[in-house]
XYZ file of C-alpha atoms in Angstrom:
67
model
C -34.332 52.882 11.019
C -31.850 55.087 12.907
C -32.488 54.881 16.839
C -30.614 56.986 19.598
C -29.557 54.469 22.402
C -29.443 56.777 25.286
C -25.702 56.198 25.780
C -25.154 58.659 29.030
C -26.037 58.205 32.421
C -25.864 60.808 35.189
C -22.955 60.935 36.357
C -20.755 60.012 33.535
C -17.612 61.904 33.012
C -17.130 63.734 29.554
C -15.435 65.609 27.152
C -16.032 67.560 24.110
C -16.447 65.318 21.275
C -12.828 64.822 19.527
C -11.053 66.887 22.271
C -7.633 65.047 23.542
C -7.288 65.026 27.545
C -3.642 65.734 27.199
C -4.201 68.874 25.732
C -6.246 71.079 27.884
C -9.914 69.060 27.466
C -12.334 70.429 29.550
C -13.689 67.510 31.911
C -17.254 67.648 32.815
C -20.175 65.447 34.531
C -23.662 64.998 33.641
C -26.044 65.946 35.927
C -29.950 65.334 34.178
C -30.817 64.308 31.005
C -33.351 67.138 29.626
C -34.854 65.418 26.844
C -34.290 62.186 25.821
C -36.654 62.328 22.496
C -35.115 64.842 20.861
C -32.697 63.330 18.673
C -29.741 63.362 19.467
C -30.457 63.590 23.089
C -29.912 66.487 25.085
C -27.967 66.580 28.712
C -27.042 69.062 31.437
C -23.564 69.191 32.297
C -21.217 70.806 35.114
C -17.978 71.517 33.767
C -14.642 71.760 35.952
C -14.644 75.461 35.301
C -18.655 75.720 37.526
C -19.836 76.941 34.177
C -23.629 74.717 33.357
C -25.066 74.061 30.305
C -26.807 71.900 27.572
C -25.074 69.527 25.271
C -26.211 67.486 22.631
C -25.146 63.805 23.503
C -23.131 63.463 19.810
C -21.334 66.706 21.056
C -19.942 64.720 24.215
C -17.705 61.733 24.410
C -17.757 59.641 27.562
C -14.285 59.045 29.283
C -15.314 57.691 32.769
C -19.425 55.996 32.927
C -21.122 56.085 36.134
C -22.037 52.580 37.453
């Protein structure tokens, strides 16, 4: 049985999934978790750019967790 940890905490800095920092990656921060039983879950972030929006959490990597 396949489980979804929730593995993002507000807060945590992020990047696209697979996106290298060195080349332009887009940071962002999560700022609410919308749904946590969807699978995968699903997360608001703020991107540097002021732009909002939702992300699937297997769509984000985490480069920087909140403590």
């Amino acid at each position: 049985l396949d489980t979804w940890g929730v593995g993002m905490k507000v807060n945590d800095l992020v990047v696209y999934n697979g996106w290298d920092l060195d080349y332009g990656a887009e940071i962002g921060i999560v700022i609410e978790m919308i749904d946590h039983e969807v699978i995968p879950p699903v997360y608001r972030v703020l991107w540097e750019d002021g732009e909002i929006d939702r992300q699937y959490e297997d769509d984000l990597e985490v480069i920087n967790e909140s403590r």
